[in-house]
Coordinates of C-alpha atoms in Angstrom, one line a residue:
Chain A
M1 CA 0.0 0.0 0.0
T2 CA 1.1 3.5 -0.6
D3 CA 1.1 6.0 2.2
F4 CA -2.0 7.6 0.9
E5 CA -3.8 4.2 0.6
E6 CA -2.7 3.3 4.1
R7 CA -4.1 6.5 5.4
V8 CA -7.4 5.9 3.6
V9 CA -7.6 2.3 4.9
A10 CA -7.0 3.6 8.5
H11 CA -10.4 5.4 8.0
L12 CA -12.3 2.2 7.0
P13 CA -13.9 1.6 10.4
G14 CA -15.3 5.2 10.5
L15 CA -16.3 5.0 6.8
R16 CA -18.2 1.7 7.5
R17 CA -20.0 3.3 10.5
F18 CA -20.9 6.4 8.4
A19 CA -22.1 4.2 5.5
R20 CA -24.3 2.1 7.9
S21 CA -25.8 5.3 9.3
L22 CA -26.8 6.5 5.8
C23 CA -28.0 3.2 4.2
R24 CA -31.0 1.1 4.7
D25 CA -29.2 -2.2 4.7
A26 CA -25.8 -3.7 5.3
L27 CA -25.1 -4.7 1.6
E28 CA -25.9 -1.2 0.3
A29 CA -23.5 0.2 3.0
E30 CA -20.7 -2.1 2.0
D31 CA -21.1 -1.1 -1.6
L32 CA -21.0 2.5 -0.6
V33 CA -17.7 2.0 1.3
Q34 CA -16.3 0.2 -1.6
D35 CA -17.3 2.9 -4.1
C36 CA -16.0 5.6 -1.8
V37 CA -12.5 3.9 -1.4
A38 CA -12.2 3.3 -5.1
R39 CA -13.1 6.9 -5.9
A40 CA -10.7 8.1 -3.2
F41 CA -7.8 6.1 -4.7
A42 CA -8.6 7.4 -8.2
A43 CA -9.0 11.1 -7.0
R44 CA -6.0 11.2 -4.7
R45 CA -4.5 14.1 -6.6
S46 CA -7.5 16.3 -5.7
F47 CA -6.9 15.8 -2.0
R48 CA -5.3 19.0 -0.6
G49 CA -3.9 17.3 2.5
D50 CA -5.7 19.1 5.3
N51 CA -8.5 16.8 6.5
L52 CA -8.7 13.4 5.0
K53 CA -11.6 12.3 7.1
A54 CA -13.8 15.1 5.9
W55 CA -12.6 14.6 2.3
L56 CA -13.6 11.0 2.4
A57 CA -17.0 12.0 4.0
T58 CA -17.6 14.3 1.1
I59 CA -16.9 11.5 -1.4
M60 CA -19.2 9.2 0.5
V61 CA -22.0 11.7 0.6
N62 CA -21.7 12.4 -3.1
H63 CA -21.8 8.7 -3.9
F64 CA -24.8 8.2 -1.6
R65 CA -26.7 10.9 -3.4
G66 CA -25.7 9.5 -6.8
N67 CA -26.9 6.1 -5.8
L68 CA -30.2 7.5 -4.7
R69 CA -30.7 9.1 -8.0
R70 CA -29.8 5.9 -9.9
A71 CA -31.9 3.4 -7.8
R72 CA -34.7 4.9 -5.8
S73 CA -36.7 1.8 -5.7
R74 CA -34.1 -0.7 -4.6
P75 CA -35.6 -3.3 -2.3
V76 CA -34.6 -3.2 1.3
M77 CA -32.8 -6.2 2.6
L78 CA -31.7 -7.0 6.1
P79 CA -29.4 -10.0 6.2
I80 CA -30.7 -12.2 9.0
D81 CA -27.3 -12.7 10.6
D82 CA -27.0 -8.9 11.0
W83 CA -29.6 -9.2 13.7
Q84 CA -28.0 -12.3 15.1
A85 CA -24.7 -10.5 15.3
R86 CA -26.4 -7.4 16.9
L87 CA -27.9 -9.6 19.5
A88 CA -24.7 -11.6 20.0
D89 CA -22.7 -8.5 20.6
G90 CA -24.8 -7.8 23.7
G91 CA -24.8 -4.8 25.9
Q92 CA -25.6 -2.5 23.0
G93 CA -29.1 -1.6 24.0
D94 CA -32.6 -2.9 23.6
P95 CA -32.9 -4.6 20.1
V96 CA -36.5 -3.7 19.8
A97 CA -35.9 -0.1 20.5
Q98 CA -33.0 -0.1 18.1
N99 CA -35.1 -1.7 15.4
R100 CA -37.7 1.1 15.9
L101 CA -35.0 3.7 15.7
S102 CA -33.6 2.1 12.5
T103 CA -37.1 2.1 10.9
A104 CA -37.6 5.7 12.0
I105 CA -34.4 7.0 10.4
D106 CA -35.2 5.2 7.2
Q107 CA -38.2 7.5 6.9
L108 CA -36.1 10.7 7.0
G109 CA -35.3 12.4 3.7
P110 CA -31.7 11.7 2.5
D111 CA -30.6 15.3 3.0
Q112 CA -31.9 15.3 6.6
R113 CA -30.4 12.0 7.3
V114 CA -27.0 13.0 6.0
V115 CA -26.9 16.1 8.2
L116 CA -28.1 14.3 11.3
M117 CA -25.5 11.5 11.0
L118 CA -22.6 13.9 10.2
V119 CA -23.5 16.0 13.3
V120 CA -24.5 13.4 15.8
V121 CA -22.7 10.1 14.9
E122 CA -19.7 11.5 13.1
G123 CA -19.3 14.5 15.4
Y124 CA -18.6 17.2 12.7
R125 CA -19.1 20.8 13.6
Y126 CA -21.9 22.7 11.7
E127 CA -19.4 24.6 9.7
E128 CA -17.6 21.4 8.7
V129 CA -20.9 19.8 7.6
A130 CA -21.6 22.9 5.5
Q131 CA -18.3 22.5 3.8
I132 CA -18.7 18.8 3.2
L133 CA -22.1 19.4 1.6
S134 CA -21.3 22.7 -0.1
V135 CA -24.3 24.4 1.4
P136 CA -24.6 27.4 3.8
V137 CA -24.6 26.8 7.5
G138 CA -28.3 28.0 7.6
T139 CA -29.2 25.1 5.4
V140 CA -27.4 22.7 7.7
M141 CA -29.4 24.1 10.6
S142 CA -32.8 23.8 8.9
R143 CA -32.1 20.2 7.8
L144 CA -31.0 19.3 11.3
S145 CA -34.0 20.9 12.8
R146 CA -36.4 19.1 10.4
A147 CA -34.6 15.8 11.0
R148 CA -34.9 16.0 14.8
R149 CA -38.5 17.1 14.7
L150 CA -39.5 14.4 12.3
L151 CA -37.6 11.7 14.1
A152 CA -39.3 12.7 17.4
E153 CA -42.7 12.6 15.7
I154 CA -42.1 9.2 14.2
L155 CA -40.9 7.7 17.4
R156 CA -43.8 9.2 19.4
G157 CA -46.3 8.0 16.8
D158 CA -44.7 4.6 16.8
N159 CA -45.1 4.4 20.6
I160 CA -48.8 5.2 20.4
V161 CA -49.4 2.5 17.7
E162 CA -47.6 0.0 19.8
F163 CA -49.5 0.6 23.0
R164 CA -52.9 0.5 21.1
S165 CA -52.0 -2.7 19.4
R166 CA -51.4 -4.4 22.7
R167 CA -54.9 -3.7 24.0
Chain B
M1 CA -36.9 39.3 38.4
T2 CA -33.8 40.6 36.8
T3 CA -33.6 44.1 35.5
R4 CA -32.3 42.9 32.1
E5 CA -34.1 40.2 30.0
P6 CA -31.4 37.8 28.7
D7 CA -30.9 37.6 24.9
P8 CA -33.7 35.5 23.4
V9 CA -32.6 32.0 22.5
S10 CA -33.1 30.9 18.9
E11 CA -33.9 27.4 17.9
D12 CA -30.5 27.2 16.1
E13 CA -28.9 28.0 19.5
L14 CA -30.8 25.2 21.1
H15 CA -29.4 22.8 18.5
A16 CA -25.9 24.2 19.0
F17 CA -26.4 23.8 22.8
V18 CA -27.3 20.1 22.3
D19 CA -24.4 19.5 20.0
G20 CA -21.9 21.3 22.2
E21 CA -21.2 24.1 19.8
L22 CA -21.9 27.0 22.1
A23 CA -19.2 28.9 23.9
P24 CA -19.2 28.0 27.6
E25 CA -20.6 31.3 28.7
R26 CA -23.5 31.3 26.2
A27 CA -24.2 27.6 27.1
R28 CA -24.6 28.6 30.7
A29 CA -27.0 31.4 29.7
V30 CA -29.1 29.0 27.6
E31 CA -29.2 26.5 30.4
A32 CA -30.6 29.2 32.7
W33 CA -33.1 30.2 30.1
L34 CA -34.2 26.6 29.6
A35 CA -35.0 26.4 33.3
R36 CA -37.7 29.0 32.7
N37 CA -38.9 27.5 29.4
P38 CA -40.1 24.0 30.0
E39 CA -41.4 23.5 26.5
A40 CA -37.9 24.2 25.0
A41 CA -36.3 22.2 27.7
A42 CA -38.4 19.2 26.8
A43 CA -37.4 19.5 23.1
V44 CA -33.7 19.7 24.2
A45 CA -34.1 16.6 26.4
E46 CA -35.7 14.7 23.5
W47 CA -32.9 15.7 21.1
R48 CA -30.3 14.6 23.6
S49 CA -31.9 11.2 24.0
Q50 CA -32.0 10.9 20.2
N51 CA -28.3 11.7 20.0
A52 CA -27.5 9.1 22.6
A53 CA -29.7 6.4 20.9
L54 CA -28.2 7.1 17.4
R55 CA -24.6 7.0 18.7
Q56 CA -25.4 3.7 20.5
L57 CA -27.0 2.3 17.4
F58 CA -24.0 2.8 15.2
A59 CA -21.3 2.5 17.8
A60 CA -20.9 -1.2 17.5
E61 CA -20.4 -1.2 13.7
P62 CA -16.7 -0.6 13.2
A63 CA -15.6 -2.9 15.9
R64 CA -17.6 -5.8 14.7
R65 CA -16.5 -5.4 11.1
D66 CA -12.8 -5.2 11.7
G67 CA -12.2 -8.2 13.9
L68 CA -11.5 -5.9 16.9
G69 CA -14.6 -7.0 18.7
P70 CA -16.1 -10.4 19.5
A71 CA -17.2 -11.1 16.0
P72 CA -18.6 -14.5 15.4
R73 CA -16.6 -16.4 12.8
R74 CA -17.5 -18.9 10.2
D75 CA -15.6 -22.1 9.3
W76 CA -14.0 -20.5 6.3
T77 CA -12.6 -17.5 8.0
A78 CA -8.9 -17.4 8.9
P79 CA -7.8 -16.3 12.4
P80 CA -8.3 -12.6 12.8
S81 CA -4.6 -12.0 13.6
S82 CA -3.4 -13.4 10.3
R83 CA -6.2 -11.5 8.6
L84 CA -5.1 -8.2 10.0
R85 CA -1.5 -8.8 9.2
N86 CA -2.5 -9.3 5.6
V87 CA -4.6 -6.3 5.1
V88 CA -2.2 -5.3 2.2
A89 CA -3.2 -7.1 -0.9
A90 CA -2.4 -7.8 -4.5
L91 CA -4.9 -8.0 -7.3
V92 CA -4.2 -10.0 -10.5
L93 CA -6.4 -9.8 -13.5
V94 CA -6.1 -12.6 -16.0
L95 CA -7.9 -13.4 -19.2
A96 CA -8.4 -16.3 -21.5
G97 CA -6.2 -17.5 -24.3
G98 CA -2.7 -19.1 -24.3
T99 CA -0.6 -16.7 -22.3
A100 CA 2.3 -16.2 -24.8
G101 CA 0.1 -15.8 -27.9
W102 CA -2.3 -13.7 -26.0
F103 CA 0.4 -11.3 -24.8
A104 CA 1.6 -10.9 -28.4
N105 CA -1.8 -10.4 -29.7
A106 CA -3.0 -8.1 -27.1
A107 CA 0.0 -5.8 -27.4
L108 CA -1.7 -4.3 -30.4
A109 CA -4.7 -3.0 -28.4
P110 CA -3.9 -0.8 -25.5
V111 CA -6.2 -0.8 -22.5
P112 CA -8.8 2.0 -22.9
A113 CA -7.8 5.0 -20.8
G114 CA -11.0 5.2 -18.8
L115 CA -11.1 1.6 -17.8
A116 CA -7.4 1.4 -17.3
E117 CA -7.9 3.9 -14.5
T118 CA -10.9 2.4 -12.9
L119 CA -10.4 -1.3 -13.2
P120 CA -7.2 -1.7 -11.2
Q121 CA -8.3 0.9 -8.7
A122 CA -11.7 -0.8 -8.2
S123 CA -9.9 -4.2 -7.8
R124 CA -7.4 -2.7 -5.4
A125 CA -10.2 -1.1 -3.3
N126 CA -12.0 -4.4 -3.3
Y127 CA -9.0 -6.2 -2.0
L128 CA -8.3 -3.6 0.7
V129 CA -11.9 -3.3 1.8
Y130 CA -12.8 -7.0 1.9
S131 CA -9.6 -8.9 2.5
G132 CA -9.5 -7.6 6.1
E133 CA -13.1 -8.6 6.8
V134 CA -13.5 -11.3 9.4
R135 CA -17.2 -11.7 9.4
H136 CA -18.4 -10.8 6.0
P137 CA -15.5 -11.1 3.5
V138 CA -17.9 -12.8 1.1
E139 CA -21.7 -12.9 0.6
V140 CA -21.8 -16.6 -0.4
G141 CA -19.3 -19.0 0.9
A142 CA -17.3 -21.6 -1.1
E143 CA -19.5 -24.4 0.3
E144 CA -22.2 -23.2 -2.0
E145 CA -19.9 -22.9 -5.1
D146 CA -22.5 -23.9 -7.7
H147 CA -25.0 -21.4 -6.3
L148 CA -22.2 -18.8 -6.1
V149 CA -21.0 -19.0 -9.6
G150 CA -24.5 -19.3 -11.0
W151 CA -25.7 -16.3 -9.1
L152 CA -22.7 -14.1 -9.8
G153 CA -22.6 -15.2 -13.5
K154 CA -26.2 -14.3 -13.9
R155 CA -25.7 -10.8 -12.4
I156 CA -22.7 -9.9 -14.6
G157 CA -24.1 -11.6 -17.7
R158 CA -21.4 -14.1 -18.2
E159 CA -21.1 -17.8 -17.5
L160 CA -18.7 -18.0 -14.6
T161 CA -16.5 -20.7 -13.3
A162 CA -14.4 -20.2 -10.2
P163 CA -10.8 -20.9 -11.1
D164 CA -9.2 -23.8 -9.2
L165 CA -6.0 -22.5 -7.5
G166 CA -5.5 -25.5 -5.3
A167 CA -2.2 -26.4 -7.0
H168 CA -0.9 -23.0 -5.8
G169 CA -2.2 -23.5 -2.2
F170 CA -5.2 -21.2 -2.6
S171 CA -8.7 -22.3 -2.0
L172 CA -12.0 -20.4 -2.7
V173 CA -13.4 -18.5 0.2
G174 CA -16.5 -17.4 -1.6
G175 CA -17.6 -14.4 -3.6
R176 CA -19.8 -11.3 -3.6
L177 CA -21.4 -8.9 -5.9
V178 CA -19.5 -5.6 -6.0
P179 CA -20.3 -2.4 -7.9
F180 CA -18.0 -1.6 -10.8
A181 CA -18.5 1.5 -13.0
G182 CA -22.2 1.6 -12.0
K183 CA -22.7 -2.1 -13.0
P184 CA -22.6 -5.3 -11.0
G185 CA -19.2 -7.0 -10.9
A186 CA -18.2 -10.4 -9.4
M187 CA -15.5 -10.7 -6.8
L188 CA -14.1 -14.0 -5.9
M189 CA -11.8 -14.4 -2.9
Y190 CA -9.1 -17.0 -2.3
E191 CA -7.1 -17.7 0.7
N192 CA -4.1 -20.0 1.5
G193 CA -3.0 -21.7 4.7
D194 CA -1.0 -18.7 5.8
G195 CA -4.1 -16.4 5.7
E196 CA -2.9 -14.6 2.5
R197 CA -5.8 -13.6 0.4
L198 CA -6.4 -12.8 -3.3
T199 CA -9.3 -11.2 -5.0
V200 CA -10.4 -11.7 -8.6
L201 CA -12.7 -9.1 -10.0
I202 CA -14.7 -9.9 -13.2
A203 CA -16.9 -7.2 -14.6
A204 CA -18.8 -6.6 -17.8
N205 CA -17.4 -4.0 -20.1
G206 CA -19.4 -4.1 -23.3
A207 CA -17.5 -1.3 -25.1
H208 CA -14.2 -3.0 -25.5
S209 CA -13.4 -6.3 -27.1
G210 CA -9.8 -7.1 -26.0
T211 CA -6.7 -5.6 -24.6
N212 CA -3.2 -6.5 -23.4
F213 CA -2.3 -7.7 -20.0
R214 CA -1.3 -5.0 -17.5
F215 CA 0.5 -5.0 -14.2
E216 CA 0.3 -2.3 -11.6
Q217 CA 2.0 -2.2 -8.2
A218 CA 2.0 0.3 -5.5
G219 CA 3.5 -0.4 -2.1
G220 CA 3.0 -4.1 -1.5
V221 CA -0.1 -4.5 -3.6
G222 CA 0.0 -5.9 -7.1
T223 CA -2.8 -5.9 -9.7
F224 CA -2.9 -7.8 -13.0
Y225 CA -5.8 -6.7 -15.3
W226 CA -7.0 -7.1 -18.8
I227 CA -10.1 -7.1 -20.9
D228 CA -11.4 -9.9 -23.1
D229 CA -14.6 -10.4 -25.0
G230 CA -16.3 -7.5 -23.3
H231 CA -15.3 -8.4 -19.8
G232 CA -12.6 -6.9 -17.5
Y233 CA -10.6 -9.1 -15.2
A234 CA -8.4 -8.1 -12.3
L235 CA -6.4 -10.1 -9.8
S236 CA -5.1 -8.4 -6.7
G237 CA -2.9 -9.6 -3.9
A238 CA -0.1 -8.8 -1.5
L239 CA 2.2 -11.3 -3.2
S240 CA 5.3 -10.9 -5.3
R241 CA 4.9 -10.2 -8.9
D242 CA 6.1 -13.7 -9.8
R243 CA 3.7 -15.4 -7.6
L244 CA 0.8 -13.3 -8.9
L245 CA 1.8 -14.0 -12.4
R246 CA 1.8 -17.7 -11.8
L247 CA -1.7 -17.4 -10.3
A248 CA -2.9 -15.1 -13.1
T249 CA -1.7 -17.6 -15.7
A250 CA -3.5 -20.4 -13.9
I251 CA -6.7 -18.5 -13.9
H252 CA -6.2 -17.5 -17.5
H253 CA -5.8 -21.1 -18.6
Q254 CA -9.1 -22.1 -16.9
Q255 CA -11.3 -19.3 -18.2

């Protein structure tokens, strides 16, 4: 591996987490990581050398959006051993609550989802998110606000349905 | 009652408060303001619990996928230690025809510029992304070889046979569908007793009929690639060029 490739590969765990937070299923996320790394290798000359993590995140977001444009109606698949693994890991929270959360974030619009994950899971500052997405900070804020309100509504609505169905 | 009303708190500031982006002084002011505004305080509490739940939901991902956590393993996976040692890979791409004659022939047709850039890079990325996987290096394991080659072949539009590299000490781990230039490609993975892995990428490329055999190496990773009959082939691995060439030749003879 070249130095550059080694540095990219060092970001693989983070890239996988980010991809999983954007995608509806594990296979789609793996494809996204793969596309992102291939693109990064091909585009290395355009990397200016200041923040590799954010540069990779930019590539991943662009691929994610491109994939959405190409295949909006891709069926959702959840490999069964994903859930087995999640359960086997243990200590990672209530699987039922996590399933509900996964379902809820799948209902967010892609722009809202990207901003929410960059801020909350990846820990970028608002200004960095604005740079990654090439939008003004105000747009980041309005997407974040919508994402949080919508997520709260979905989770609340989900609760009500569940209580009713038990009666 | 204070004589001076504190600055009004905007919703943007509430988000910034939750995400830790406010200066400490302003954060204290917002905290005090929230104590007097229960509705806003409830929203803030809800966003905070969302944050915690989202972080927990995705926290386990990287550890599981890199063999650093207690990932369950299947029969065909090598010990994680050897896997991690061999994260560097080589990719060899081999195509049909007698090797010597084929080299001579193919020299007349250079690899098209666009594909020459993307094929070895995609193959290399495949190798680097998947050869380190402990739990999911492949989608379908070698124990289902018939199903594997049938399925991958159908997806890439080509009858596929998995090359037998047993004479070189490598056995088939399995395969997966990978994206290549916006189309499905087939990746086959091989492993030897030392935990060294190889990946073979086969992808449809309708625009080009045939090209010569190319080798690329950077760091410890070698890639052989070529195009034949509308399909691109690439073999990558962290082996010497000579070993990769022998493996590429073996694959080439079997296609």
